[in-house]
Amino acid sequence: MPISEDQIKELLPGLKEALAERGVNDRTVLDDDAALLQFLRWKPTVTRASERIRAFLEWKKGNTGLFDESLRVTRDEELVRLLRSKVIVMGTYGLKTKEGSPILIVRLRNNDMSDGRTVEGVSRMMFYTIDRLLELPESCDDGITILLDLRGFNPAKNAHVGIPKTIFRAIFGHFPIRIKNIYLLNAPFVFHATFRMISSLFFPSKVKARCHFIKSVDALKDVLDIELLPRDLNGKNDDFSIDEWIEKHRKRELDGTLVTMTNVGSQKS
């Protein structure tokens, strides 16, 4: 039986006590109720949530510069440049599946590794978008749905093994997010072997079982309202303005309303 939001909130004091008992005295952790609640939604017991928080903190400690307070559009022009390439966009028009899962659209053809971008830069761009997803309780409650648009994908130009290695090693086991399904649209033949290798190395078995190769978005008609997709995916909506999205979060960064997991574990010793 699913645990209610009220029941999750009742676990919060116990989680803070458990973390303190395990030596976590960082106030950026213990005082961030929004982040702690997201971990409890992901792992709804004090013991399991405490374990995942400590794993997250260890990951941050070992991967400095990827997911910290510098991950802001107000501070990083390269982040802004890469976001504008629209490799990864979230919740276009608040797009969700019929079951309420937020949809993340990934267009790998836009990831031009020949334009000076680096593995770290692309990873930070993806982490910034993931951080915005983490603001949504449903990213845990219902899980996220990833639509990986592989039309026009060129492995020589659009891929680098360091990117999935960085992203998937971070997400699985460390970030309080669930993956509902991954739909791989029009994957070229060469991608199948690459994906098998990546998924065998980095994906938990339950996530591998949620990966589906599809030839057309029409295969998703029972999953989501096709008409709500952007026009380049056979929907009826114009693609959203990435500049407006960036500006929205720039303002939130400046006025202090941005809810971000990057602050967790940032206390200086």
XYZ file of C-alpha atoms in Angstrom:
269
model
C 0.000 0.000 0.000
C 1.516 3.393 -0.995
C 2.549 5.650 1.857
C 0.734 8.981 2.085
C 2.391 12.395 2.098
C 1.292 12.909 5.715
C 2.926 9.625 6.714
C 6.118 10.656 4.934
C 6.206 13.955 6.837
C 5.786 12.072 10.115
C 9.065 10.260 9.364
C 11.030 13.496 9.025
C 12.056 13.981 12.706
C 13.187 10.359 12.918
C 15.234 10.730 9.746
C 17.042 13.766 11.157
C 17.796 11.870 14.370
C 19.095 8.873 12.428
C 21.368 11.050 10.308
C 22.748 12.842 13.380
C 23.401 9.481 15.040
C 25.371 8.421 11.951
C 27.560 11.497 12.180
C 25.793 13.744 9.683
C 25.908 17.164 11.342
C 25.851 19.311 8.211
C 23.057 21.868 8.653
C 22.592 22.094 4.855
C 21.394 18.497 5.132
C 19.522 18.476 8.416
C 17.711 21.780 7.836
C 16.646 21.094 4.230
C 13.218 19.560 4.779
C 12.357 19.633 1.056
C 15.389 17.497 0.195
C 14.878 15.106 3.107
C 11.234 14.620 2.158
C 12.239 13.798 -1.403
C 14.549 11.064 -0.115
C 11.704 9.740 2.046
C 9.384 9.650 -0.965
C 12.040 7.632 -2.760
C 12.844 5.299 0.134
C 9.929 5.576 2.592
C 11.616 4.267 5.742
C 14.008 6.113 8.014
C 16.717 3.460 7.630
C 16.651 3.301 3.844
C 16.339 7.065 3.364
C 19.237 7.643 5.753
C 21.398 5.183 3.807
C 20.604 6.868 0.477
C 21.293 10.362 1.830
C 24.687 9.279 3.087
C 25.386 7.625 -0.277
C 24.410 10.881 -2.014
C 26.774 12.866 0.214
C 29.606 10.444 -0.499
C 28.946 10.739 -4.240
C 29.079 14.549 -4.015
C 32.306 14.393 -2.033
C 33.919 12.225 -4.704
C 32.621 14.253 -7.657
C 33.361 17.858 -6.850
C 32.328 20.452 -9.395
C 29.507 18.429 -10.942
C 26.583 19.111 -8.615
C 27.256 22.006 -6.294
C 26.277 25.645 -5.708
C 28.094 26.709 -8.880
C 25.409 24.907 -10.898
C 23.444 28.066 -11.634
C 22.513 29.819 -14.869
C 23.429 33.077 -13.127
C 26.981 31.846 -12.599
C 27.858 29.599 -15.529
C 27.611 30.870 -19.111
C 28.688 27.494 -20.496
C 25.750 25.917 -18.698
C 23.441 28.427 -20.396
C 24.994 27.716 -23.812
C 24.514 23.984 -23.453
C 20.964 24.302 -22.121
C 20.133 26.356 -25.220
C 21.162 23.457 -27.450
C 18.080 21.633 -26.113
C 19.682 18.234 -25.728
C 17.461 17.608 -22.737
C 14.238 19.402 -21.863
C 11.790 18.676 -19.097
C 8.054 18.841 -18.868
C 7.433 20.793 -22.057
C 4.122 22.558 -21.330
C 4.076 20.602 -18.057
C 3.885 17.457 -20.162
C 3.087 14.294 -18.218
C 1.923 10.796 -19.028
C -1.676 9.787 -18.451
C -0.545 8.342 -15.107
C 1.065 11.628 -14.044
C 4.716 10.854 -14.735
C 6.772 13.939 -15.789
C 8.238 13.516 -19.275
C 11.851 14.279 -20.098
C 12.619 14.670 -23.811
C 16.203 13.964 -24.872
C 17.434 14.792 -28.384
C 20.947 13.395 -28.666
C 21.387 14.789 -32.181
C 21.647 18.233 -30.564
C 24.647 17.198 -28.473
C 27.409 18.398 -30.811
C 30.630 17.304 -29.123
C 32.627 19.070 -31.851
C 31.574 22.564 -30.697
C 33.888 22.675 -27.692
C 31.587 21.143 -25.099
C 33.122 18.713 -22.619
C 31.919 15.642 -20.753
C 31.824 17.684 -17.541
C 29.912 20.523 -19.201
C 27.298 18.236 -20.742
C 26.947 16.342 -17.469
C 26.412 19.594 -15.545
C 23.776 20.657 -18.073
C 21.965 17.359 -17.511
C 22.321 17.637 -13.737
C 20.795 21.128 -13.814
C 17.719 19.752 -15.564
C 17.565 16.790 -13.187
C 17.739 19.236 -10.275
C 14.616 20.956 -11.628
C 12.893 17.573 -11.851
C 13.789 16.939 -8.219
C 11.604 19.903 -7.297
C 8.592 17.807 -8.344
C 7.331 15.297 -5.750
C 5.950 13.192 -8.615
C 9.502 12.517 -9.847
C 9.526 10.061 -6.955
C 5.833 9.341 -6.533
C 5.119 8.502 -10.173
C 8.659 8.336 -11.522
C 9.886 10.113 -14.652
C 9.336 8.994 -18.220
C 12.220 9.549 -20.632
C 11.566 9.905 -24.363
C 14.942 9.475 -26.051
C 14.601 10.811 -29.600
C 17.367 9.122 -31.592
C 16.517 10.448 -35.028
C 19.634 11.889 -36.615
C 21.910 10.473 -33.923
C 25.567 10.269 -35.010
C 27.744 8.383 -32.502
C 30.926 10.024 -33.798
C 29.499 13.506 -33.234
C 26.869 13.218 -30.522
C 28.252 10.680 -28.050
C 31.028 10.243 -25.517
C 31.221 7.248 -23.198
C 32.089 9.549 -20.300
C 28.630 11.154 -20.317
C 26.476 8.083 -19.551
C 29.192 6.868 -17.197
C 28.977 10.114 -15.208
C 25.191 10.514 -15.289
C 24.079 6.948 -14.622
C 26.644 6.285 -11.917
C 25.260 9.359 -10.171
C 21.541 8.790 -10.592
C 21.253 5.138 -9.681
C 21.546 4.734 -5.926
C 22.284 8.368 -5.117
C 19.600 10.716 -6.441
C 16.024 10.543 -5.069
C 14.369 9.939 -8.407
C 12.553 7.020 -9.989
C 12.534 6.069 -13.661
C 9.115 4.915 -14.794
C 10.017 4.056 -18.393
C 12.572 4.891 -21.072
C 11.308 4.972 -24.667
C 13.996 4.914 -27.347
C 12.564 6.350 -30.560
C 13.966 5.346 -33.965
C 17.267 4.050 -32.645
C 19.780 3.441 -35.474
C 21.251 -0.040 -35.722
C 24.606 1.031 -34.269
C 22.897 2.394 -31.160
C 21.439 -0.975 -30.118
C 24.850 -2.500 -29.367
C 26.023 0.653 -27.594
C 22.890 0.765 -25.452
C 23.197 -2.912 -24.519
C 26.733 -2.259 -23.296
C 25.793 0.906 -21.361
C 22.682 -0.621 -19.784
C 24.548 -3.789 -18.757
C 27.250 -1.698 -17.076
C 25.161 0.965 -15.362
C 21.447 0.066 -15.230
C 19.818 -1.901 -12.415
C 17.897 -4.891 -13.795
C 14.531 -3.305 -12.996
C 15.439 -0.210 -15.049
C 16.627 -2.336 -17.980
C 13.198 -3.982 -17.982
C 11.611 -0.526 -18.378
C 13.501 0.318 -21.584
C 11.456 0.069 -24.776
C 12.587 0.551 -28.376
C 9.839 2.120 -30.489
C 9.612 3.057 -34.170
C 6.986 5.771 -33.836
C 5.496 7.990 -31.147
C 2.167 6.397 -32.088
C 3.330 3.466 -29.957
C 2.849 5.775 -26.962
C -0.811 6.582 -27.571
C -1.842 4.622 -24.481
C 0.898 6.257 -22.408
C 0.435 9.954 -23.204
C -1.608 12.377 -25.264
C 0.357 12.521 -28.532
C -1.162 15.892 -29.460
C 0.582 17.514 -26.488
C 4.024 16.641 -27.854
C 6.071 19.185 -29.836
C 5.448 19.268 -33.583
C 8.774 17.565 -34.362
C 7.419 14.569 -32.456
C 4.100 14.569 -34.350
C 2.319 16.578 -31.703
C 0.448 19.845 -32.133
C 2.459 22.084 -29.832
C 5.245 24.390 -30.893
C 8.453 23.531 -29.124
C 8.809 25.502 -25.916
C 11.160 28.455 -25.538
C 14.349 27.368 -23.812
C 15.280 31.030 -23.327
C 12.062 31.622 -21.369
C 12.753 28.515 -19.282
C 16.294 29.668 -18.523
C 15.095 33.186 -17.674
C 12.439 31.789 -15.343
C 15.038 29.911 -13.335
C 17.532 32.771 -13.520
C 14.964 34.929 -11.712
C 14.335 32.178 -9.161
C 18.057 31.893 -8.488
C 18.270 35.642 -7.892
C 15.170 35.973 -5.700
C 15.965 32.892 -3.617
C 12.914 30.820 -4.607
C 14.872 28.110 -6.446
C 14.575 24.780 -4.635
C 17.795 22.914 -5.297
C 19.439 19.726 -4.108
C 22.867 21.208 -4.896
C 22.905 22.947 -1.522
C 22.669 19.644 0.340
C 26.054 18.751 1.794
C 27.624 22.120 0.985
C 28.530 23.131 4.548
C 32.203 24.028 4.806
C 34.035 22.065 7.484
